[in-house]
C-alpha atoms as a PDB file:
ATOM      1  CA  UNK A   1     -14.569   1.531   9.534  1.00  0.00           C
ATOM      2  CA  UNK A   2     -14.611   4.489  11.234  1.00  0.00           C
ATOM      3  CA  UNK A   3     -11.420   6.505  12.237  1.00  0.00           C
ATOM      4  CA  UNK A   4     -11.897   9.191  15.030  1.00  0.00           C
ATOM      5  CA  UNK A   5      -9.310  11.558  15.957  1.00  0.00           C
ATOM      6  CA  UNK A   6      -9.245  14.169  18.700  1.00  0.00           C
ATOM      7  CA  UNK A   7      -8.362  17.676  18.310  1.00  0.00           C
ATOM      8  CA  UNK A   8      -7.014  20.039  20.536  1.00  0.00           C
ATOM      9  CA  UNK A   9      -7.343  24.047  19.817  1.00  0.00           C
ATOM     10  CA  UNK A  10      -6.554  26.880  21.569  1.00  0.00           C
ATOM     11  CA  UNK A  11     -10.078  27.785  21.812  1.00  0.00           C
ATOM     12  CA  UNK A  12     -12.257  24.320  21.776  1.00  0.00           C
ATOM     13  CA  UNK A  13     -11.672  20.255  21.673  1.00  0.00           C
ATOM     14  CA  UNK A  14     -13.165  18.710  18.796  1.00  0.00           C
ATOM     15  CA  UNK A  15     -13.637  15.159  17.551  1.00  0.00           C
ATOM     16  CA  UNK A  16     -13.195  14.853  13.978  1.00  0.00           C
ATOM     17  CA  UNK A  17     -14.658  11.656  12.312  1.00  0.00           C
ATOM     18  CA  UNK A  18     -13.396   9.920   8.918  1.00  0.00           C
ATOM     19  CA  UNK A  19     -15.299   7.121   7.503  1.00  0.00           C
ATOM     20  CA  UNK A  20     -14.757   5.001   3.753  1.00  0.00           C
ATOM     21  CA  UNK A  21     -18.647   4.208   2.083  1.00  0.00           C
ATOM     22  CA  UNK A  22     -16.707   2.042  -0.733  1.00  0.00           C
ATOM     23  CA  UNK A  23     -13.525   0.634  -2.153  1.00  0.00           C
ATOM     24  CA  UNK A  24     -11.965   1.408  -5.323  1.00  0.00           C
ATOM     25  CA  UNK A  25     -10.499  -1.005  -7.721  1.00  0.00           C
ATOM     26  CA  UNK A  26      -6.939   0.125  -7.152  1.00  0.00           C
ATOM     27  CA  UNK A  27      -5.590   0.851  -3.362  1.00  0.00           C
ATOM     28  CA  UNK A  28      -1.944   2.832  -4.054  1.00  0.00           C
ATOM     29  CA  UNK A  29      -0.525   2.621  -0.300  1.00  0.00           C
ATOM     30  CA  UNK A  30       2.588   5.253  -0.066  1.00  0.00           C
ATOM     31  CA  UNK A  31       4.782   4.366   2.629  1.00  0.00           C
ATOM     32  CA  UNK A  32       6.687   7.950   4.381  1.00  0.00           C
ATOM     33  CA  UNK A  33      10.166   7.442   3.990  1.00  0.00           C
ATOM     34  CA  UNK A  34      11.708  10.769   3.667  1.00  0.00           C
ATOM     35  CA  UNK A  35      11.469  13.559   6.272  1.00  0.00           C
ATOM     36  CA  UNK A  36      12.582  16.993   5.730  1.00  0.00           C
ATOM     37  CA  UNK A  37      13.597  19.230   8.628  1.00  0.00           C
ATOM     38  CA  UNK A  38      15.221  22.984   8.894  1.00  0.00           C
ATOM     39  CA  UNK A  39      18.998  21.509   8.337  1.00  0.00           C
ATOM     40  CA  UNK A  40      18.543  17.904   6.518  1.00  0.00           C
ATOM     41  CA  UNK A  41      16.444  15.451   4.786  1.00  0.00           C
ATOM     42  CA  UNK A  42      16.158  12.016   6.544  1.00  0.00           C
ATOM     43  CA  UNK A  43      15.264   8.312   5.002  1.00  0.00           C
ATOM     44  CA  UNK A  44      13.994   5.760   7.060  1.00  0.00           C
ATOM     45  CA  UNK A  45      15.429   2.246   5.572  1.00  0.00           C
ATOM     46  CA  UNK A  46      12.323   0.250   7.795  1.00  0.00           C
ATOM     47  CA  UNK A  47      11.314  -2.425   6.483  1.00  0.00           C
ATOM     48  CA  UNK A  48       8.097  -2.555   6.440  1.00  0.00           C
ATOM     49  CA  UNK A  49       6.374  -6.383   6.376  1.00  0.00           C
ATOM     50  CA  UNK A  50       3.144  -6.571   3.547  1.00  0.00           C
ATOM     51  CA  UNK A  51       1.095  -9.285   2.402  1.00  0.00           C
ATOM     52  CA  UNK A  52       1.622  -9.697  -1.241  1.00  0.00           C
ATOM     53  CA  UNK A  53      -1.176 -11.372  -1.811  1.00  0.00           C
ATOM     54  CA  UNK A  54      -5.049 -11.433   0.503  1.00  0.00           C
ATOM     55  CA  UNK A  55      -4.739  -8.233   2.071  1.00  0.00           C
ATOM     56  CA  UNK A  56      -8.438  -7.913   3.766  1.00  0.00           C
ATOM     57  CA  UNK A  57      -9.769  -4.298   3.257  1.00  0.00           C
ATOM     58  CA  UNK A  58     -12.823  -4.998   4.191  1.00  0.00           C
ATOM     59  CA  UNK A  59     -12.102  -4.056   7.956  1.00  0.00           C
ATOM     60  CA  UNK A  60     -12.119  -0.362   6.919  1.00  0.00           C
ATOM     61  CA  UNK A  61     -15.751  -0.204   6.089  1.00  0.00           C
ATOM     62  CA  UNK A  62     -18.791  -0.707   8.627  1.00  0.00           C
ATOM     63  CA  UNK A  63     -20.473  -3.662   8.955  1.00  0.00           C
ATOM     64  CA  UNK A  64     -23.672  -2.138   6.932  1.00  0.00           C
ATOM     65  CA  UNK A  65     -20.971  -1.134   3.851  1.00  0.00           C
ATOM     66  CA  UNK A  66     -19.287  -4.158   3.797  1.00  0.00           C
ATOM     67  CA  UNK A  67     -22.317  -5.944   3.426  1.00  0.00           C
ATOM     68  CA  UNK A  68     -23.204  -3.126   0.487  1.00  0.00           C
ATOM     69  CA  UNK A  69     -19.965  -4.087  -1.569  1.00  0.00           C
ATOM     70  CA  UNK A  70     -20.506  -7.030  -3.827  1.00  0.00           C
ATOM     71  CA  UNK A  71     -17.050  -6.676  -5.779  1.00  0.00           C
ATOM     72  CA  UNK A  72     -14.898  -8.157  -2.688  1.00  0.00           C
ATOM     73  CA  UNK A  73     -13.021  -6.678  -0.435  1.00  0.00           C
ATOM     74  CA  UNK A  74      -9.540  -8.619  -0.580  1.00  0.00           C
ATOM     75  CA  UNK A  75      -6.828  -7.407  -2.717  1.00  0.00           C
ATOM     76  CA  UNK A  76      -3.208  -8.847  -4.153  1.00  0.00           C
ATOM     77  CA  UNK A  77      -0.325  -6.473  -4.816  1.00  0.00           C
ATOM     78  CA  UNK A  78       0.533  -5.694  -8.085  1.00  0.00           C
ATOM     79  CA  UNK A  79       3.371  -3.022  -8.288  1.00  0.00           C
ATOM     80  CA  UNK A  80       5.358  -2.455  -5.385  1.00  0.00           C
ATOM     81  CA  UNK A  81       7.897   0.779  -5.883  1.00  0.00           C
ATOM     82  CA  UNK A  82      10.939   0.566  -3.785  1.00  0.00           C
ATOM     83  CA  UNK A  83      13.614   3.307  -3.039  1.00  0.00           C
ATOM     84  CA  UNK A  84      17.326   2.023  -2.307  1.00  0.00           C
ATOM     85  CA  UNK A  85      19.994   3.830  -0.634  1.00  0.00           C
ATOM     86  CA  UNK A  86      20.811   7.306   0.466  1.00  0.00           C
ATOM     87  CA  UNK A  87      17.809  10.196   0.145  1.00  0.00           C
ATOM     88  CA  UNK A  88      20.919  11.872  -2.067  1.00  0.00           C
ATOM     89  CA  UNK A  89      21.584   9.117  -4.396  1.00  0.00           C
ATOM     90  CA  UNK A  90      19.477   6.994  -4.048  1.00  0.00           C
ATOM     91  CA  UNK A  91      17.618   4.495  -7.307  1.00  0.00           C
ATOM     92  CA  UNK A  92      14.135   3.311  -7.861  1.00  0.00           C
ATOM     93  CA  UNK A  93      13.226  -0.173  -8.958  1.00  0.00           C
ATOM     94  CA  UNK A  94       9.544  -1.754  -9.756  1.00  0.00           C
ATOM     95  CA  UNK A  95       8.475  -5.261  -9.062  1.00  0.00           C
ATOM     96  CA  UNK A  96       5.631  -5.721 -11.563  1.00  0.00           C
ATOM     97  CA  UNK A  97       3.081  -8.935 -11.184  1.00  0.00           C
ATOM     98  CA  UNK A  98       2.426 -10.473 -14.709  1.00  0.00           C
ATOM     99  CA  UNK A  99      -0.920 -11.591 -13.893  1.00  0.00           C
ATOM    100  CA  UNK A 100      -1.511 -13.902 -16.619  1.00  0.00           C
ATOM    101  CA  UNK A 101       1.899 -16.028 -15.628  1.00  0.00           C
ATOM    102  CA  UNK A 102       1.859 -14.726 -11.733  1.00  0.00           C
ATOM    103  CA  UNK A 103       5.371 -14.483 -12.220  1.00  0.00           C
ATOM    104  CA  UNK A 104       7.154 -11.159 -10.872  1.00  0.00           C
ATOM    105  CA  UNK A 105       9.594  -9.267 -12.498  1.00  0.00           C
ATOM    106  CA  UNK A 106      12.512  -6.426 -10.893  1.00  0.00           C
ATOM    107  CA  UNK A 107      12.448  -3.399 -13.326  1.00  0.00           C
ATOM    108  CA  UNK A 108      15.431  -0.747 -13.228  1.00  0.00           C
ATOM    109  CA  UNK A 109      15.993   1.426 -16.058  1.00  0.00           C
ATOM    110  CA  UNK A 110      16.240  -1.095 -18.720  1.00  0.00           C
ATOM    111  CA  UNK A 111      17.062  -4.001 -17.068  1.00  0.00           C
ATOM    112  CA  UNK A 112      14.633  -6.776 -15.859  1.00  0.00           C
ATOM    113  CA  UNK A 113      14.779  -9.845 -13.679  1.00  0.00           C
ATOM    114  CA  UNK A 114      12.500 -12.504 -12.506  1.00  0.00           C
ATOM    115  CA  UNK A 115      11.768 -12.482  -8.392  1.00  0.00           C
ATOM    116  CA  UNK A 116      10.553 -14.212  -6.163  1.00  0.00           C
ATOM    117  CA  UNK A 117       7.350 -12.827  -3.937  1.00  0.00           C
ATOM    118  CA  UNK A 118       9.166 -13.293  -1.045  1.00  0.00           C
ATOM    119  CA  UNK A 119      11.983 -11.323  -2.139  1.00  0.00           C
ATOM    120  CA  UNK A 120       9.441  -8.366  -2.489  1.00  0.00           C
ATOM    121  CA  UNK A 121       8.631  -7.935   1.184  1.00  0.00           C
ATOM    122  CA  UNK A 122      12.549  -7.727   2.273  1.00  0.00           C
ATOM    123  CA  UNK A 123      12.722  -4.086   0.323  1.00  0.00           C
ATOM    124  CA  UNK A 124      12.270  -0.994   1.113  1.00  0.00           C
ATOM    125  CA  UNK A 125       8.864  -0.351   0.169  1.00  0.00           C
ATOM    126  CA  UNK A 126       7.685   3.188  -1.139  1.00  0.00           C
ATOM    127  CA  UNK A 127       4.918   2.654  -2.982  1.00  0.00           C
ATOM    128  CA  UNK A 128       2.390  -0.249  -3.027  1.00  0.00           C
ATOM    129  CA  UNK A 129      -0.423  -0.705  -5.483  1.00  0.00           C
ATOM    130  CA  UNK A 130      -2.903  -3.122  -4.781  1.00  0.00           C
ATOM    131  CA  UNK A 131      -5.878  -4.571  -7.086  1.00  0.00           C
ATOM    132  CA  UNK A 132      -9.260  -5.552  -5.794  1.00  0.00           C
ATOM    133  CA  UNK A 133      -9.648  -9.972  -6.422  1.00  0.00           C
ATOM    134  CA  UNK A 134     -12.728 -10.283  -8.359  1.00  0.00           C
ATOM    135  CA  UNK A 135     -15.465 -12.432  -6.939  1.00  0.00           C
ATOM    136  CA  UNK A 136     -15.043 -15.331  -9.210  1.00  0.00           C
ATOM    137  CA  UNK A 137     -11.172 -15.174  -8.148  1.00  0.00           C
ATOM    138  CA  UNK A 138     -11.908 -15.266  -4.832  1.00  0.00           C
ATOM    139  CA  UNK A 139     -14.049 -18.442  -5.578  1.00  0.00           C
ATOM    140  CA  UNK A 140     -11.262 -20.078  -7.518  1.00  0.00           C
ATOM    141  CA  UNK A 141      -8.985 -19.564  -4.961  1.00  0.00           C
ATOM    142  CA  UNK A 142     -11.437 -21.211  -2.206  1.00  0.00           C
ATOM    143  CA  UNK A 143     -12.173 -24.192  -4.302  1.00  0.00           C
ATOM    144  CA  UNK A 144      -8.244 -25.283  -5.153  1.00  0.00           C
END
């Protein structure tokens, strides 16, 4: 779709436009968690709720665009990168989507664990990569 933002100068107001033609196989989604000022860095510990699976990003593009883009427009997380505790010492962990099985796995350092997708959306979400559905997935999945 199309995103229009105002801007405000000291001299003139201008509207500034931003538009997507096309989607890419691979959407990586970072979510702002740290914030830096003069004296101290921040986290924010939201939790943010995301669709593991269907996300429609279709919505972004025109009508005209959409109706261009013959790969799909709906795509299923794959990797989601989380960041727990403090902005000082704080870990990263992976869930990772084993697409032949569809089973999810927890990766820290060396140590991996099964999860379940709705364990996924309780975390602290930093970094989110989703993968378009092919077509014939998308029929699959409309057929069962």
């Amino acid at each position: 779709g199309e995103t229009e933002k105002e801007y405000k100068t000291y001299k003139d107001n201008f509207l500034k436009k931003f538009e997507l033609k096309q989607l890419p196989q691979f959407i990586i989604l970072y979510i702002k968690r740290f914030t830096k000022n003069t004296f101290f860095v921040e986290k924010n510990p939201t939790i943010v709720n995301f669709p593991v699976k269907g996300i429609e990003f279709g919505d972004l593009l025109s009508e005209e665009d959409r109706a261009k883009h013959k790969e799909g427009t709906t795509y299923d997380l794959m990797a989601n990168i989380v960041h727990d505790g403090s902005w000082e010492k704080g870990t990263y962990k992976v869930h990772v989507l084993h697409k032949a099985s569809g089973q999810w796995y927890e990766m820290q350092d060396l140590h991996v664990d099964n999860i379940l997708p709705q364990m996924i959306t309780l975390t602290e979400a930093y970094i989110q990569i989703y993968e378009r559905r092919s077509p014939e997935a998308e029929v699959k999945m409309e057929t069962s």
